[in-house]
Amino acid sequence: MDHLRAVPSGAPSSEGAPEGAVLGDLLARSARGDSQAFAQFYDATSARSYGLALRVVRDPSQAEEVVQEVYLDVWRQSGRYDAGRGSVIGWLLTIVHRRAVDRVRSAEAATRRDATYHQEINPVAHDATAEAAEASLEAHRVRTAMQALTPIQREALELAYFGGYTHTEVATMLDLPVGTAKTRIRDGLIRMRDALGVTTS
């Protein structure tokens, strides 16, 4: 990400303002082609972006690539940010999380292709094949159930369970009170349970 770090940086002009206001101003200036503002935006947010990417992909080099791709997209599409749909940091981390999950899914797909090739040249016992099929079916059911959630529930659940973040961390990332974050996660889990047909004793 040297080409991003090479852009000269400086202190945000709105000193003392809430972080969300500062980031919103920097993003708006970036949308107008202000590379100085973009450098400041990057410096203020890249550590959190990298931390989230690393927790999802579990590999430092892969996390760096995810973050680089995200900030290139942000630079090109910063004008698409809609303040009415959430905080700047929540918007950014959602992009990071989605891109990181895509990277994981791509790696899993490559692994499955390798496994398929291996099975074709080395026949697998019936029991192992049945177990793999069952696991694949369960993963499909979970993905389908996730689509039944509202966007805000899905976002909170993805951060909490796929990203590995605590309720407090999720609340910070989404710029929400902790109680609200917990409610979104709880409601999402209830809808997931209903969609999966899980019964409680």
Tab-separated table of C-alpha atoms in Angstrom:
chain	number	residue	atom	x	y	z
A	1	MET	CA	0.000	0.000	0.000
A	2	ASP	CA	3.020	2.239	-0.522
A	3	HIS	CA	1.277	4.263	-3.219
A	4	LEU	CA	-1.402	5.212	-0.678
A	5	ARG	CA	1.042	5.987	2.109
A	6	ALA	CA	3.085	8.142	-0.254
A	7	VAL	CA	0.288	10.697	-0.487
A	8	PRO	CA	1.210	13.589	1.837
A	9	SER	CA	-0.833	13.625	5.021
A	10	GLY	CA	-1.737	16.225	7.598
A	11	ALA	CA	-4.035	16.849	10.534
A	12	PRO	CA	-7.770	17.055	9.797
A	13	SER	CA	-8.900	20.658	9.565
A	14	SER	CA	-11.851	20.241	11.955
A	15	GLU	CA	-9.887	19.740	15.177
A	16	GLY	CA	-12.034	18.994	18.179
A	17	ALA	CA	-14.964	17.813	16.072
A	18	PRO	CA	-16.450	14.341	16.619
A	19	GLU	CA	-14.646	11.627	14.682
A	20	GLY	CA	-17.669	10.955	12.477
A	21	ALA	CA	-17.828	14.604	11.396
A	22	VAL	CA	-14.099	14.704	10.658
A	23	LEU	CA	-14.209	11.501	8.617
A	24	GLY	CA	-17.317	12.669	6.788
A	25	ASP	CA	-15.579	15.914	5.836
A	26	LEU	CA	-12.449	14.071	4.666
A	27	LEU	CA	-14.518	11.645	2.605
A	28	ALA	CA	-16.486	14.473	1.003
A	29	ARG	CA	-13.255	16.258	0.076
A	30	SER	CA	-11.831	12.996	-1.268
A	31	ALA	CA	-14.887	12.672	-3.506
A	32	ARG	CA	-13.919	16.037	-5.011
A	33	GLY	CA	-10.432	14.695	-5.825
A	34	ASP	CA	-8.584	16.046	-2.750
A	35	SER	CA	-5.676	13.606	-2.341
A	36	GLN	CA	-4.528	15.344	0.861
A	37	ALA	CA	-7.918	14.669	2.449
A	38	PHE	CA	-7.825	11.068	1.272
A	39	ALA	CA	-4.385	10.571	2.839
A	40	GLN	CA	-5.753	11.885	6.139
A	41	PHE	CA	-8.787	9.609	5.837
A	42	TYR	CA	-6.499	6.635	5.209
A	43	ASP	CA	-4.242	7.476	8.167
A	44	ALA	CA	-7.266	7.825	10.466
A	45	THR	CA	-8.961	4.558	9.494
A	46	SER	CA	-6.461	2.088	8.009
A	47	ALA	CA	-5.474	0.473	11.322
A	48	ARG	CA	-9.078	-0.502	12.055
A	49	SER	CA	-9.612	-1.638	8.479
A	50	TYR	CA	-6.529	-3.850	8.582
A	51	GLY	CA	-7.488	-5.254	11.996
A	52	LEU	CA	-10.906	-6.304	10.738
A	53	ALA	CA	-9.531	-7.771	7.504
A	54	LEU	CA	-6.926	-9.755	9.439
A	55	ARG	CA	-9.513	-11.199	11.811
A	56	VAL	CA	-11.531	-12.456	8.856
A	57	VAL	CA	-8.842	-13.734	6.473
A	58	ARG	CA	-6.331	-14.793	9.195
A	59	ASP	CA	-3.352	-13.999	6.984
A	60	PRO	CA	-1.376	-10.712	7.151
A	61	SER	CA	-0.477	-10.547	3.453
A	62	GLN	CA	-4.053	-11.348	2.423
A	63	ALA	CA	-5.344	-8.721	4.862
A	64	GLU	CA	-3.010	-6.116	3.366
A	65	GLU	CA	-4.278	-6.915	-0.121
A	66	VAL	CA	-7.897	-6.647	1.025
A	67	VAL	CA	-7.259	-3.244	2.618
A	68	GLN	CA	-5.432	-1.986	-0.466
A	69	GLU	CA	-8.337	-3.010	-2.707
A	70	VAL	CA	-10.860	-1.391	-0.358
A	71	TYR	CA	-9.089	1.982	-0.228
A	72	LEU	CA	-8.696	2.040	-3.997
A	73	ASP	CA	-12.460	1.504	-4.231
A	74	VAL	CA	-13.104	4.178	-1.604
A	75	TRP	CA	-10.943	6.660	-3.505
A	76	ARG	CA	-12.857	5.972	-6.727
A	77	GLN	CA	-16.338	5.749	-5.180
A	78	SER	CA	-16.221	8.023	-2.126
A	79	GLY	CA	-18.999	10.119	-3.641
A	80	ARG	CA	-21.393	7.197	-3.198
A	81	TYR	CA	-21.333	7.401	0.601
A	82	ASP	CA	-24.779	8.263	1.980
A	83	ALA	CA	-24.673	9.747	5.486
A	84	GLY	CA	-28.324	8.871	5.918
A	85	ARG	CA	-27.514	5.163	5.923
A	86	GLY	CA	-24.947	5.117	8.725
A	87	SER	CA	-21.602	6.409	9.971
A	88	VAL	CA	-18.522	6.731	7.773
A	89	ILE	CA	-16.558	4.189	9.815
A	90	GLY	CA	-19.479	1.745	9.759
A	91	TRP	CA	-19.739	2.150	5.971
A	92	LEU	CA	-16.004	1.636	5.521
A	93	LEU	CA	-15.770	-1.407	7.798
A	94	THR	CA	-18.763	-2.982	6.091
A	95	ILE	CA	-16.902	-2.706	2.776
A	96	VAL	CA	-13.766	-4.171	4.377
A	97	HIS	CA	-15.711	-7.039	5.897
A	98	ARG	CA	-17.499	-7.888	2.657
A	99	ARG	CA	-14.272	-7.792	0.671
A	100	ALA	CA	-12.509	-9.957	3.282
A	101	VAL	CA	-15.352	-12.490	3.280
A	102	ASP	CA	-15.206	-12.581	-0.526
A	103	ARG	CA	-11.482	-13.307	-0.276
A	104	VAL	CA	-12.118	-16.162	2.174
A	105	ARG	CA	-14.862	-17.600	-0.026
A	106	SER	CA	-12.578	-17.405	-3.062
A	107	ALA	CA	-9.862	-19.275	-1.171
A	108	GLU	CA	-12.395	-21.871	-0.001
A	109	ALA	CA	-13.599	-22.337	-3.583
A	110	ALA	CA	-10.019	-22.927	-4.718
A	111	THR	CA	-9.569	-25.437	-1.908
A	112	ARG	CA	-12.753	-27.236	-2.951
A	113	ARG	CA	-11.533	-27.397	-6.543
A	114	ASP	CA	-8.265	-28.907	-5.348
A	115	ALA	CA	-10.152	-31.369	-3.147
A	116	THR	CA	-12.416	-32.347	-6.045
A	117	TYR	CA	-9.419	-33.002	-8.244
A	118	HIS	CA	-7.805	-35.056	-5.482
A	119	GLN	CA	-10.977	-37.111	-5.022
A	120	GLU	CA	-11.206	-37.758	-8.738
A	121	ILE	CA	-7.739	-39.256	-8.875
A	122	ASN	CA	-7.956	-40.841	-5.402
A	123	PRO	CA	-11.437	-42.299	-4.735
A	124	VAL	CA	-12.739	-41.445	-1.275
A	125	ALA	CA	-14.518	-43.897	0.993
A	126	HIS	CA	-18.328	-43.580	0.979
A	127	ASP	CA	-18.544	-42.438	4.612
A	128	ALA	CA	-16.126	-39.539	4.048
A	129	THR	CA	-18.024	-38.469	0.938
A	130	ALA	CA	-21.319	-38.506	2.848
A	131	GLU	CA	-19.836	-36.388	5.643
A	132	ALA	CA	-18.514	-33.831	3.143
A	133	ALA	CA	-21.910	-33.639	1.430
A	134	GLU	CA	-23.671	-33.122	4.757
A	135	ALA	CA	-21.268	-30.331	5.748
A	136	SER	CA	-21.768	-28.620	2.384
A	137	LEU	CA	-25.565	-28.841	2.760
A	138	GLU	CA	-25.416	-27.343	6.253
A	139	ALA	CA	-23.242	-24.457	5.043
A	140	HIS	CA	-25.760	-23.778	2.260
A	141	ARG	CA	-28.636	-23.743	4.786
A	142	VAL	CA	-26.765	-21.213	6.945
A	143	ARG	CA	-26.035	-18.956	3.970
A	144	THR	CA	-29.695	-19.123	2.922
A	145	ALA	CA	-30.829	-18.312	6.466
A	146	MET	CA	-28.499	-15.295	6.564
A	147	GLN	CA	-30.274	-13.890	3.509
A	148	ALA	CA	-33.538	-13.951	5.489
A	149	LEU	CA	-32.160	-11.357	7.925
A	150	THR	CA	-32.569	-7.618	7.552
A	151	PRO	CA	-29.412	-5.831	6.315
A	152	ILE	CA	-28.705	-4.349	9.760
A	153	GLN	CA	-29.117	-7.727	11.491
A	154	ARG	CA	-26.920	-9.460	8.916
A	155	GLU	CA	-24.229	-6.791	9.245
A	156	ALA	CA	-24.117	-7.147	13.038
A	157	LEU	CA	-24.089	-10.954	12.926
A	158	GLU	CA	-21.334	-11.073	10.308
A	159	LEU	CA	-19.106	-8.869	12.443
A	160	ALA	CA	-19.870	-10.784	15.648
A	161	TYR	CA	-19.664	-14.365	14.372
A	162	PHE	CA	-17.680	-14.316	11.129
A	163	GLY	CA	-15.448	-11.413	12.130
A	164	GLY	CA	-15.038	-12.638	15.713
A	165	TYR	CA	-15.767	-9.271	17.327
A	166	THR	CA	-17.315	-8.729	20.765
A	167	HIS	CA	-20.629	-6.931	21.191
A	168	THR	CA	-18.772	-3.830	22.366
A	169	GLU	CA	-16.483	-3.885	19.323
A	170	VAL	CA	-19.438	-4.374	16.977
A	171	ALA	CA	-21.179	-1.410	18.606
A	172	THR	CA	-18.094	0.763	18.078
A	173	MET	CA	-17.704	-0.279	14.442
A	174	LEU	CA	-21.356	0.383	13.628
A	175	ASP	CA	-21.458	3.569	15.694
A	176	LEU	CA	-24.255	2.211	17.893
A	177	PRO	CA	-25.003	1.963	21.624
A	178	VAL	CA	-23.903	-1.447	22.951
A	179	GLY	CA	-27.503	-2.315	23.842
A	180	THR	CA	-28.655	-1.656	20.282
A	181	ALA	CA	-25.853	-3.816	18.858
A	182	LYS	CA	-26.773	-6.642	21.233
A	183	THR	CA	-30.428	-6.361	20.211
A	184	ARG	CA	-29.565	-6.580	16.514
A	185	ILE	CA	-27.385	-9.630	17.103
A	186	ARG	CA	-30.013	-11.302	19.314
A	187	ASP	CA	-32.858	-10.618	16.871
A	188	GLY	CA	-30.707	-11.854	14.009
A	189	LEU	CA	-29.954	-15.090	15.857
A	190	ILE	CA	-33.658	-15.615	16.537
A	191	ARG	CA	-34.493	-15.162	12.851
A	192	MET	CA	-31.615	-17.464	11.905
A	193	ARG	CA	-32.929	-20.118	14.314
A	194	ASP	CA	-36.425	-19.838	12.867
A	195	ALA	CA	-35.132	-19.983	9.284
A	196	LEU	CA	-33.090	-23.079	10.077
A	197	GLY	CA	-36.033	-24.724	11.841
A	198	VAL	CA	-34.098	-25.112	15.092
A	199	THR	CA	-36.262	-25.808	18.143
A	200	THR	CA	-35.343	-24.954	21.715
A	201	SER	CA	-35.970	-27.261	24.605
